[in-house]
Amino acid sequence: MTSMSLLTPTQKYAAGGLLALALRQAQIHQTRPFPINEVLDDDDYEDAVDLSHLWIHVSQGLLRPVLRYLGVEPKAWHGIEETVVVSPEKHHIQAFLKFLSEETPEFSPEKMDKELALMKSVDAMAKSMEATPISGEENEEKKFEYERECRDKISAGKDQSASESLETSRLTNSKVSHDALEALNGPAMRFSRKSMLEGIEFSNQRKVSVLFELLSACLAGDATGVEKKHSQVRNGYDARHRVALRFLATWLGVDWIKVEAMEVIVALTAVAVKEGTTEGKDTEHTESTWSSWKRGGLIGAAALTGGTLLAITGGLAAPAIAAGFGALAPTLGTLVPVIGASGFAAAASAAGSIAGSVAVAASFGAAGAGLTGAKMARRIGNIEEFEFISIGENHNQGRLAVGIFISGLVFEQEDFRKPWEGREDNLEKYVLQWESENLIAVSTAIQDWITSKITIELMKQGAMVTVLSSLLTALAWPATILAATDFIDSKWSIAIDRSDKAGKLLAEVLIKGLQGNRPVTLCGFSLGARVIFKCLQHLAEVGNNEGIVERVVLLGAPISLKDEDWESARKMVAGRFLNVYSGNDWMLGVSFRASLLSKGLAGIQPIEISGIENVDVTDLIDGHSSYLWATEKLLELLQLDAAHPIFPSPPSKTP
């Protein structure tokens, strides 16, 4: 049987080797700082991770299913695994890249045409995904208006001098700049994407072919025949695979949005296959042709996974970008001849109708209604409100990654949603609305306290500087402050308790796969950041949940540095884990004082755990409430789509 894959056997071996190296490197970065412009040296490599828990180990089920899908000879599997374990990646990346770049007699003009067609499809899809329905100017105006509304809420009913002394902007949102962040954290890291390809002629279409075939292999999962009794991998799109693909895209110099475009094309191809939109009427011939094609494997993940890939999106990914998909029908038809141009056009047409969207959503195998239809199977503690609300323009468009955003300082219901609405990315996005009554109560109590006459007087006396120094040096707090904050304690204690329980509930939602077994990005500020941390803790306690969460951003997190298992939480995040803090956030210190003395606080200082990025935003926000309107800009500056940290963490202090 002639293989329809765009890679030769040697190139498949090299592609598998590159994925193994990327998985290894991604895991190392969970526990070690990222070296600037280089990979790990020989001396650093041997003890970088616990060898018994390597992501490339057969028990993890991440590498061998991909090698099997690619058609790499089983006798070569152990050699790839051993090579990656015993020596640094820099010894092998360029060798594998050279194999992949070579033109061989096996590479026919037909395959070259298919490579070019695939590249054009990916470029076209990426271009369509870059478009935004909201202009930059309109978005900026909306952000400015929301900031003004927030400041009005904060200072409502208070005299102007109190408002100015507490929340006057030293740097407005528009001035939160990349340069300002560099001034606080040091020069941004610049990872040279060309360094891995130095001296290697590597065509753009070959880069796309390699990434596309690896993506298809990753999505195929354990349906490729790996012995399930030895596999811990979850069905669907594992977050660790997606992080490895980020590294590979970086090494190849391919913009990440093109990988996201490939994800959409694979998802839509799966829909076309599932809906039976095949070229011609000869069913027996069609099935035979598809069987031949899937063994070759360019877009065979859709067939190989059966229900697995079609369950990835949890019923949330009916492709509504029908126009863009329809425009690609002729090109995609040449890539998947069994479906053909008219088949893809039919799928696009069906996806554009209400009935078709429902049918396509069903074809993505949702066992439930997804996040927006999530109902608490059981209540945890006193949690009474826990609801996912969709935001953004990326719903029902074949996105294979999810973002969940959580506010924790809330004055009105809209504060769950508005801080996150304007950010442009390709995630399918949801906000979590939780315990609004309690959050509004504690937020209002804190704001009433900091705008009270007694607090203003304490500020004039410099007492708030003492608050922060007490937190950082374990000194006793002034009795006047302890007495003045008594009325906050009961509301804050309730909010802390509810956030911990909400975190456990979020973990159970993710474990059940209501997000559709897709990689998840979690971002939250204030008590919302605590919800995320407690979610990660619960995922670690339950076990075997390493492939769910791809990235985490905690902003102004009320989480103790001591007496919390940060290492276990970090291991639940496949990619980047960021702690964004402000050294002048005394409001957070006052609120959390009861259980914090001598323990430190993530929201006001760095976490000295390797693998966690600490970003100092002290001079970029006015105070704790500034996260309401500054979060979107901060996320933009953090460049979350980069595979590696952008800003170096402060050096760890020696005890």
XYZ file of C-alpha atoms in Angstrom:
655
model
C 0.000 0.000 0.000
C 1.468 3.356 -0.981
C 1.816 5.757 1.924
C 0.159 9.128 1.523
C 2.244 10.707 4.294
C 4.283 13.727 3.277
C 7.339 12.456 5.185
C 9.815 9.735 4.255
C 10.595 6.972 6.773
C 13.813 8.745 7.809
C 11.952 12.018 8.218
C 9.276 10.330 10.314
C 12.017 9.028 12.599
C 13.504 12.532 12.850
C 10.086 14.084 13.528
C 9.474 11.584 16.323
C 12.889 12.347 17.749
C 12.186 16.076 17.711
C 8.900 15.587 19.543
C 10.695 13.495 22.163
C 13.265 16.262 22.636
C 10.511 18.876 22.904
C 8.627 16.819 25.505
C 11.845 16.424 27.473
C 12.671 20.111 27.303
C 9.136 21.138 28.305
C 9.242 18.887 31.356
C 12.627 20.210 32.398
C 11.258 23.746 32.389
C 8.700 22.760 35.010
C 11.491 22.594 37.570
C 14.406 24.627 36.206
C 14.893 28.221 35.075
C 15.043 28.855 31.356
C 18.609 29.565 30.085
C 18.822 32.566 27.788
C 19.489 31.714 24.124
C 20.556 28.153 24.819
C 19.350 24.776 25.926
C 20.629 22.874 28.945
C 24.346 22.133 29.223
C 25.723 18.638 29.832
C 26.335 19.315 33.528
C 22.740 20.435 34.075
C 21.063 17.657 32.152
C 21.599 14.515 34.184
C 19.622 15.585 37.262
C 17.109 17.877 35.580
C 14.078 15.657 36.267
C 13.165 12.461 38.089
C 13.869 9.802 35.457
C 11.038 7.617 36.752
C 8.487 10.252 35.709
C 9.758 11.272 32.304
C 7.062 12.328 29.847
C 8.779 10.220 27.194
C 8.507 7.089 29.348
C 6.192 4.400 28.009
C 3.966 4.674 31.094
C 3.043 8.237 30.180
C 1.661 7.223 26.789
C 2.828 10.436 25.122
C 5.638 9.367 22.798
C 5.148 5.797 21.609
C 1.602 6.341 20.282
C 2.992 9.187 18.168
C 5.837 7.018 16.890
C 3.350 4.266 16.087
C 1.106 6.696 14.223
C 4.021 8.075 12.233
C 5.010 4.583 11.207
C 8.413 4.604 12.900
C 9.742 1.064 13.207
C 9.165 -0.283 16.763
C 12.784 -1.400 16.999
C 13.798 2.286 16.834
C 11.537 3.482 19.648
C 13.840 2.582 22.519
C 16.767 4.216 20.757
C 14.887 7.525 20.525
C 13.917 7.357 24.203
C 17.438 6.499 25.303
C 19.002 9.216 23.143
C 16.782 11.879 24.678
C 17.484 10.743 28.244
C 21.244 10.414 28.159
C 22.335 13.559 26.326
C 21.312 17.196 25.890
C 18.954 18.189 23.101
C 21.425 20.553 21.471
C 23.436 17.487 20.370
C 20.512 16.183 18.337
C 18.079 18.925 17.306
C 20.082 20.093 14.339
C 20.778 16.527 13.212
C 17.053 15.749 13.193
C 16.268 19.062 11.479
C 18.807 18.265 8.770
C 17.139 14.906 8.097
C 13.783 16.638 7.819
C 15.025 19.318 5.439
C 16.615 16.960 2.923
C 15.016 16.262 -0.446
C 15.207 12.567 -1.359
C 14.248 10.489 -4.408
C 11.286 9.235 -2.372
C 9.886 12.746 -2.256
C 7.840 12.945 -5.448
C 6.535 16.054 -7.241
C 3.062 14.995 -6.108
C 4.108 15.204 -2.466
C 5.780 18.548 -3.064
C 2.505 19.840 -4.513
C 0.637 18.574 -1.477
C 3.113 20.266 0.855
C 2.597 23.541 -0.941
C -1.194 23.128 -0.867
C -1.126 22.373 2.857
C 1.034 25.435 3.551
C -1.361 27.657 1.597
C -4.325 26.211 3.510
C -2.630 26.850 6.834
C -1.633 30.391 5.832
C -5.180 31.165 4.688
C -6.715 29.778 7.860
C -4.217 31.680 10.024
C -5.034 34.899 8.206
C -8.754 34.397 8.791
C -8.088 33.789 12.491
C -6.120 37.010 12.845
C -9.147 39.125 11.956
C -10.943 40.695 14.898
C -14.482 42.083 14.843
C -13.546 44.872 17.226
C -11.129 47.534 16.043
C -8.130 48.347 18.202
C -9.386 51.895 18.744
C -12.842 50.712 19.747
C -11.345 48.152 22.112
C -9.115 50.767 23.749
C -12.126 53.028 24.238
C -14.055 50.218 25.909
C -11.136 49.483 28.234
C -10.796 53.146 29.156
C -14.522 53.388 29.893
C -14.400 50.279 32.101
C -11.422 51.669 34.010
C -13.318 54.917 34.592
C -16.351 52.945 35.831
C -14.186 50.926 38.202
C -12.548 54.006 39.644
C -15.988 55.543 40.163
C -17.123 52.434 42.059
C -14.038 52.488 44.217
C -14.384 56.121 45.193
C -18.200 56.255 45.326
C -19.427 58.382 48.177
C -15.922 59.290 49.324
C -14.316 62.683 49.287
C -11.970 63.409 46.409
C -8.877 63.622 48.585
C -9.442 60.065 49.789
C -9.842 58.817 46.244
C -6.731 60.625 45.069
C -4.610 59.444 47.959
C -5.638 55.818 47.542
C -6.346 55.071 43.880
C -4.979 57.919 41.749
C -3.298 56.408 38.720
C 0.474 56.843 38.554
C 0.558 54.886 35.333
C -2.714 54.621 33.446
C -3.576 51.462 31.575
C -2.431 53.002 28.309
C 1.006 53.582 29.852
C 1.436 50.007 31.013
C 4.164 49.356 28.486
C 6.630 46.686 27.530
C 9.472 49.073 28.425
C 8.030 49.680 31.881
C 7.785 45.949 32.531
C 11.383 45.476 31.400
C 12.467 48.224 33.786
C 10.997 46.241 36.670
C 12.053 42.740 35.668
C 15.160 43.220 33.544
C 15.504 42.927 29.767
C 13.080 40.526 28.130
C 14.574 37.235 27.062
C 15.167 36.908 23.359
C 15.216 33.311 22.196
C 16.674 33.174 18.685
C 14.387 31.045 16.531
C 17.020 31.017 13.798
C 19.668 29.439 16.003
C 18.266 25.917 15.600
C 18.207 26.220 11.791
C 21.591 27.840 11.324
C 23.213 26.410 8.205
C 20.131 24.333 7.322
C 17.976 25.065 4.283
C 14.457 24.360 5.490
C 11.482 25.293 3.319
C 8.384 26.805 4.917
C 6.170 24.121 3.419
C 8.299 21.380 4.972
C 8.071 23.053 8.376
C 4.284 23.096 8.085
C 4.187 19.455 6.950
C 6.267 18.330 9.931
C 4.178 20.233 12.476
C 0.911 19.146 10.862
C 1.809 15.486 10.853
C 3.023 15.646 14.454
C -0.160 17.439 15.505
C -2.265 14.739 13.828
C -0.210 12.075 15.595
C -0.638 13.780 18.984
C -4.401 13.975 18.495
C -4.548 10.303 17.550
C -3.643 9.493 21.156
C -3.843 5.951 22.460
C -6.220 4.905 19.677
C -3.167 3.930 17.655
C -2.800 0.647 19.485
C -0.606 1.388 22.505
C -1.259 -1.015 25.345
C -3.711 0.893 27.526
C -2.725 -0.972 30.678
C 0.665 0.758 30.484
C -0.649 4.182 29.493
C -1.551 7.079 31.763
C -2.420 9.416 28.902
C -5.883 10.945 28.813
C -8.074 10.747 25.740
C -8.043 13.868 23.630
C -5.461 16.601 23.202
C -2.904 16.362 26.007
C -1.589 19.697 27.295
C 1.960 18.299 27.347
C 1.758 17.565 23.628
C 0.633 21.137 22.969
C 3.529 22.569 24.979
C 5.962 20.332 23.074
C 4.487 21.613 19.800
C 5.137 25.170 21.021
C 8.817 24.318 21.442
C 8.922 22.682 18.021
C 7.317 25.724 16.378
C 9.915 27.910 18.095
C 12.796 25.723 16.922
C 11.431 25.787 13.372
C 10.695 29.516 13.395
C 6.959 29.039 12.757
C 4.478 31.534 14.242
C 2.235 29.879 16.803
C -0.957 31.073 15.114
C -0.133 28.746 12.226
C -0.183 25.768 14.584
C -3.540 27.009 15.870
C -4.701 27.158 12.251
C -3.606 23.540 11.806
C -5.639 22.592 14.879
C -8.752 24.127 13.324
C -8.163 22.380 9.982
C -7.757 19.004 11.697
C -10.932 19.598 13.723
C -12.900 20.578 10.632
C -11.538 17.627 8.689
C -12.766 15.382 11.482
C -16.205 16.926 11.098
C -16.180 16.344 7.341
C -15.246 12.695 7.876
C -17.802 12.158 10.622
C -20.592 13.743 8.623
C -19.837 11.491 5.654
C -19.222 14.355 3.229
C -17.178 12.180 0.895
C -16.576 12.523 -2.833
C -18.573 10.107 -5.015
C -21.312 7.590 -4.309
C -19.369 4.336 -4.219
C -19.463 3.684 -0.491
C -17.303 0.571 -0.631
C -14.706 2.349 -2.749
C -14.825 5.379 -0.461
C -14.204 3.345 2.666
C -11.370 1.505 0.983
C -9.812 4.766 -0.177
C -10.087 6.280 3.281
C -8.580 3.180 4.871
C -5.631 3.561 2.524
C -5.346 7.252 3.295
C -5.493 6.900 7.067
C -2.683 4.360 7.011
C -0.619 6.964 5.189
C -1.658 9.445 7.775
C -1.597 13.125 6.726
C -4.954 13.936 8.274
C -5.646 10.435 9.426
C -6.109 11.393 13.058
C -9.791 11.962 12.419
C -10.328 8.358 11.364
C -7.817 6.712 13.675
C -9.246 8.228 16.812
C -12.865 7.468 16.046
C -14.697 8.830 19.060
C -11.481 10.029 20.686
C -10.743 13.018 18.470
C -14.405 13.720 17.966
C -14.798 13.960 21.740
C -11.885 16.337 22.164
C -14.019 19.422 21.964
C -16.752 18.171 24.217
C -19.458 19.269 21.816
C -18.339 22.892 21.874
C -16.603 23.113 18.514
C -19.186 23.199 15.759
C -17.182 25.034 13.087
C -18.963 28.313 12.466
C -16.145 29.762 10.381
C -17.958 28.279 7.405
C -16.944 30.992 4.963
C -13.227 30.610 5.616
C -13.465 26.840 5.574
C -15.470 26.865 2.354
C -12.815 28.994 0.665
C -10.259 26.312 1.516
C -12.408 23.475 0.166
C -10.597 23.140 -3.192
C -7.182 22.974 -1.516
C -8.274 20.649 1.267
C -9.959 18.461 -1.309
C -6.589 17.789 -2.936
C -5.091 16.907 0.441
C -7.845 14.498 1.410
C -9.065 13.057 -1.874
C -11.600 10.765 -0.217
C -13.552 13.816 0.946
C -12.814 16.010 -2.029
C -13.514 19.672 -2.650
C -17.288 19.262 -2.856
C -17.283 17.275 0.365
C -15.473 20.030 2.240
C -17.738 22.635 0.668
C -20.762 20.666 1.871
C -19.310 20.470 5.371
C -18.730 24.227 5.347
C -22.288 24.846 4.165
C -23.738 22.570 6.822
C -21.647 24.208 9.528
C -23.092 27.581 8.559
C -26.667 26.562 9.314
C -28.278 26.218 12.702
C -29.255 22.612 12.091
C -25.837 21.867 10.666
C -24.080 23.436 13.657
C -26.115 21.297 16.009
C -25.290 18.196 13.987
C -21.616 19.039 13.887
C -21.580 19.745 17.624
C -23.135 16.340 18.198
C -20.525 14.766 15.931
C -17.864 16.100 18.248
C -19.143 13.563 20.666
C -20.181 15.633 23.621
C -21.238 13.357 26.418
C -22.605 16.489 28.083
C -23.423 20.074 27.276
C -19.925 21.369 27.988
C -18.886 24.125 30.337
C -21.781 26.499 29.756
C -24.237 23.748 30.550
C -22.291 22.459 33.518
C -24.359 21.708 36.577
C -22.784 20.860 39.888
C -23.256 17.151 40.321
C -22.937 17.786 44.024
C -22.319 20.854 46.076
C -19.021 21.240 47.867
C -19.401 22.886 51.240
C -21.551 25.983 50.955
C -20.845 26.809 47.299
C -24.095 28.132 45.837
C -22.956 29.816 42.611
C -20.574 28.277 40.095
C -21.282 29.045 36.443
C -19.252 29.266 33.232
C -20.098 32.110 30.854
C -18.759 32.168 27.313
C -16.951 35.308 26.112
C -15.161 36.269 22.903
C -15.705 35.371 19.277
C -14.083 31.923 19.117
C -16.976 29.683 20.134
C -18.214 27.001 17.751
C -15.187 27.505 15.528
C -13.153 24.353 15.942
C -10.746 25.703 18.567
C -8.779 22.931 20.279
C -7.718 24.912 23.372
C -9.758 26.508 26.154
C -9.199 29.525 28.407
C -10.921 29.878 31.790
C -10.651 33.296 33.456
C -11.537 34.005 37.082
C -12.052 37.349 38.792
C -11.668 37.506 42.565
C -12.278 41.189 43.334
C -15.834 41.983 42.318
C -18.070 45.013 42.934
C -20.770 44.130 40.380
C -21.681 41.087 38.280
C -20.004 42.586 35.206
C -16.627 42.455 36.967
C -16.522 38.708 36.365
C -16.592 39.310 32.627
C -15.268 42.727 31.653
C -11.623 42.388 32.788
C -11.168 39.546 30.278
C -13.325 40.487 27.299
C -10.976 42.567 25.168
C -7.986 40.241 24.951
C -7.446 38.872 21.441
C -6.292 35.260 21.211
C -7.432 31.980 19.678
C -8.696 30.282 22.801
C -12.296 29.315 23.287
C -12.865 31.492 26.349
C -15.032 31.272 29.436
C -15.265 33.258 32.644
C -16.190 31.578 35.900
C -18.879 33.402 37.859
C -18.765 32.141 41.403
C -20.128 33.146 44.815
C -20.841 36.697 43.649
C -22.724 37.645 46.813
C -19.772 36.844 49.046
C -17.186 38.353 46.704
C -19.104 41.606 46.355
C -19.499 41.758 50.138
C -15.809 41.300 50.900
C -14.679 43.589 48.062
C -16.997 46.330 49.269
C -15.924 45.887 52.895
C -12.255 46.171 51.960
C -12.873 49.244 49.831
C -14.950 50.866 52.574
C -12.113 50.282 54.991
C -9.332 51.709 52.837
C -11.385 54.835 52.105
C -12.342 55.351 55.744
C -10.991 58.248 57.773
C -9.066 56.000 60.140
C -7.267 54.281 57.267
C -6.441 57.563 55.587
C -4.958 58.750 58.871
C -2.926 55.550 59.158
C -1.657 56.126 55.638
C -0.579 59.641 56.505
C 1.411 58.160 59.377
C 3.138 55.728 57.024
C 1.526 52.729 58.674
C 0.921 50.936 55.375
C 4.634 50.792 54.733
C 4.857 49.013 58.083
C 2.179 46.580 56.905
C 4.291 45.468 53.953
C 7.516 45.321 55.949
C 5.729 43.211 58.556
C 4.601 40.787 55.887
C 8.057 40.522 54.379
C 10.053 40.336 57.604
C 7.624 38.620 59.999
C 7.412 41.667 62.282
C 4.375 42.227 64.471
C 1.662 44.494 63.108
C 0.752 47.764 64.867
C -2.176 47.222 67.218
C -4.065 50.119 65.643
C -4.170 48.324 62.290
C -5.135 44.993 63.826
C -8.028 46.639 65.626
C -9.131 48.611 62.580
C -9.362 45.558 60.335
C -11.412 43.351 62.634
C -14.639 43.957 60.734
C -13.104 42.635 57.488
C -12.063 39.330 58.969
C -15.384 37.485 58.982
C -16.231 38.336 55.379
C -12.674 37.595 54.216
C -12.606 34.259 56.038
C -15.820 33.219 54.310
C -14.440 34.298 50.926
C -11.226 32.338 51.494
C -13.206 29.239 52.439
C -15.434 29.541 49.365
C -12.479 30.096 47.038
C -10.812 26.929 48.321
C -13.990 24.936 47.731
C -14.546 26.533 44.332
C -11.024 25.456 43.392
C -11.849 21.856 44.228
C -15.046 22.103 42.208
C -13.145 23.538 39.218
C -10.729 20.617 39.417
C -13.610 18.147 39.327
C -15.049 19.887 36.258
C -11.703 19.583 34.465
C -11.233 15.965 35.480
C -14.674 15.117 34.090
C -13.663 16.741 30.813
C -16.519 19.233 30.525
C -14.063 21.442 28.639
C -13.903 18.657 26.064
C -10.505 17.106 26.846
C -8.707 20.112 25.403
C -5.666 21.875 26.927
C -6.747 24.549 29.394
C -5.232 27.945 30.203
C -6.200 29.271 33.655
C -5.872 32.971 34.530
C -7.156 34.700 37.653
C -6.602 37.678 39.907
C -7.124 38.170 43.641
C -9.296 35.380 45.076
C -9.741 34.066 41.524
C -6.017 33.264 41.523
C -6.531 31.338 44.760
C -9.329 29.308 43.121
C -6.856 28.287 40.414
C -4.141 27.337 42.885
C -6.540 25.210 44.929
C -7.721 23.602 41.689
C -4.130 22.619 40.876
C -3.655 21.243 44.377
C -6.725 19.047 44.025
C -5.629 17.823 40.596
C -2.307 16.799 42.167
C -3.996 15.039 45.074
C -6.290 13.022 42.818
C -3.380 12.009 40.579
C -2.880 11.309 36.873
C -4.051 14.768 35.806
C -0.832 16.176 34.368
C -2.180 16.552 30.834
C -5.120 18.871 31.510
C -3.695 22.340 32.250
C -1.363 23.972 29.747
C -0.659 27.417 31.281
C -1.430 29.314 34.488
C -1.280 33.013 35.373
C -1.834 34.140 38.974
C -2.204 37.903 39.521
C -2.264 39.397 43.007
C -2.724 35.943 44.516
C -3.706 35.700 48.214
C -1.724 32.499 48.716
C 0.869 31.883 51.424
C 4.365 31.069 50.259
C 4.876 28.657 53.126
C 2.674 25.731 54.142
C 1.504 25.337 50.532
C 2.740 22.661 48.137
C 3.849 24.866 45.244
C 5.968 22.108 43.690
C 2.999 19.764 43.249
C 0.852 22.557 41.865
C 3.603 23.445 39.388
C 3.734 19.878 38.085
C 0.054 20.065 37.142
C 0.884 22.794 34.606
C 2.506 21.513 31.424
C 3.728 24.895 30.219
C 4.347 28.321 31.712
C 3.334 29.157 35.303
C 3.416 32.881 36.123
C 3.142 34.689 39.456
C 2.407 38.380 38.854
C 2.906 40.418 42.016
C 3.093 43.979 43.316
C 5.355 44.962 46.192
C 3.053 47.812 47.204
C -0.226 45.882 47.373
C -0.867 46.586 51.034
C -4.629 46.132 50.525
C -3.987 42.455 49.844
C -1.667 42.268 52.842
C -4.231 43.814 55.169
C -6.992 41.513 53.938
C -4.933 38.358 54.336
C -3.074 39.309 57.491
C -4.756 36.863 59.885
C -3.063 33.753 58.515
C -0.107 35.334 56.824
C 2.339 36.658 59.391
C 5.792 35.234 58.662
C 4.480 33.082 55.805
C 4.924 35.430 52.886
C 2.366 36.140 50.184
C 2.504 35.327 46.467
C 0.634 38.491 45.483
C 3.271 40.831 46.919
C 6.557 38.968 46.442
C 8.247 36.338 44.241
C 7.832 32.606 44.748
C 11.282 31.092 45.027
C 10.418 27.856 43.249
C 12.290 26.988 40.065
C 9.950 26.703 37.121
C 7.650 29.518 38.288
C 8.023 32.850 36.499
C 7.785 35.844 38.822
C 6.840 39.157 37.200
C 7.025 42.356 39.254
C 4.319 44.887 38.336
C 4.763 47.146 41.373
C 4.910 50.350 39.355
C 2.348 49.299 36.765
C -0.743 49.102 38.963
C -2.131 51.492 41.579
C -3.233 48.876 44.059
C -5.088 45.604 44.339
C -8.236 46.905 42.642
C -6.180 47.902 39.574
C -6.186 44.277 38.434
C -9.802 44.833 37.389
C -8.783 47.074 34.489
C -5.066 46.361 34.032
C -5.182 42.563 33.703
C -5.825 42.498 29.976
C -2.826 44.708 29.234
C -0.607 42.746 31.612
C -1.481 39.465 29.881
C -0.604 41.021 26.549
C 2.811 42.082 27.839
C 3.504 38.616 29.271
C 3.338 37.125 25.730
C 1.680 33.901 26.839
C 1.973 32.282 23.428
C 5.763 32.111 23.765
C 7.011 28.646 24.666
C 9.470 30.049 27.188
C 9.566 32.794 29.854
C 9.836 36.337 28.537
C 11.146 38.041 31.682
C 13.771 36.490 33.965
C 12.667 35.820 37.519
C 14.524 37.593 40.326
C 17.397 35.466 41.653
C 16.531 33.227 44.565
C 17.739 34.399 47.936
C 20.023 32.131 49.905
C 18.587 31.400 53.356
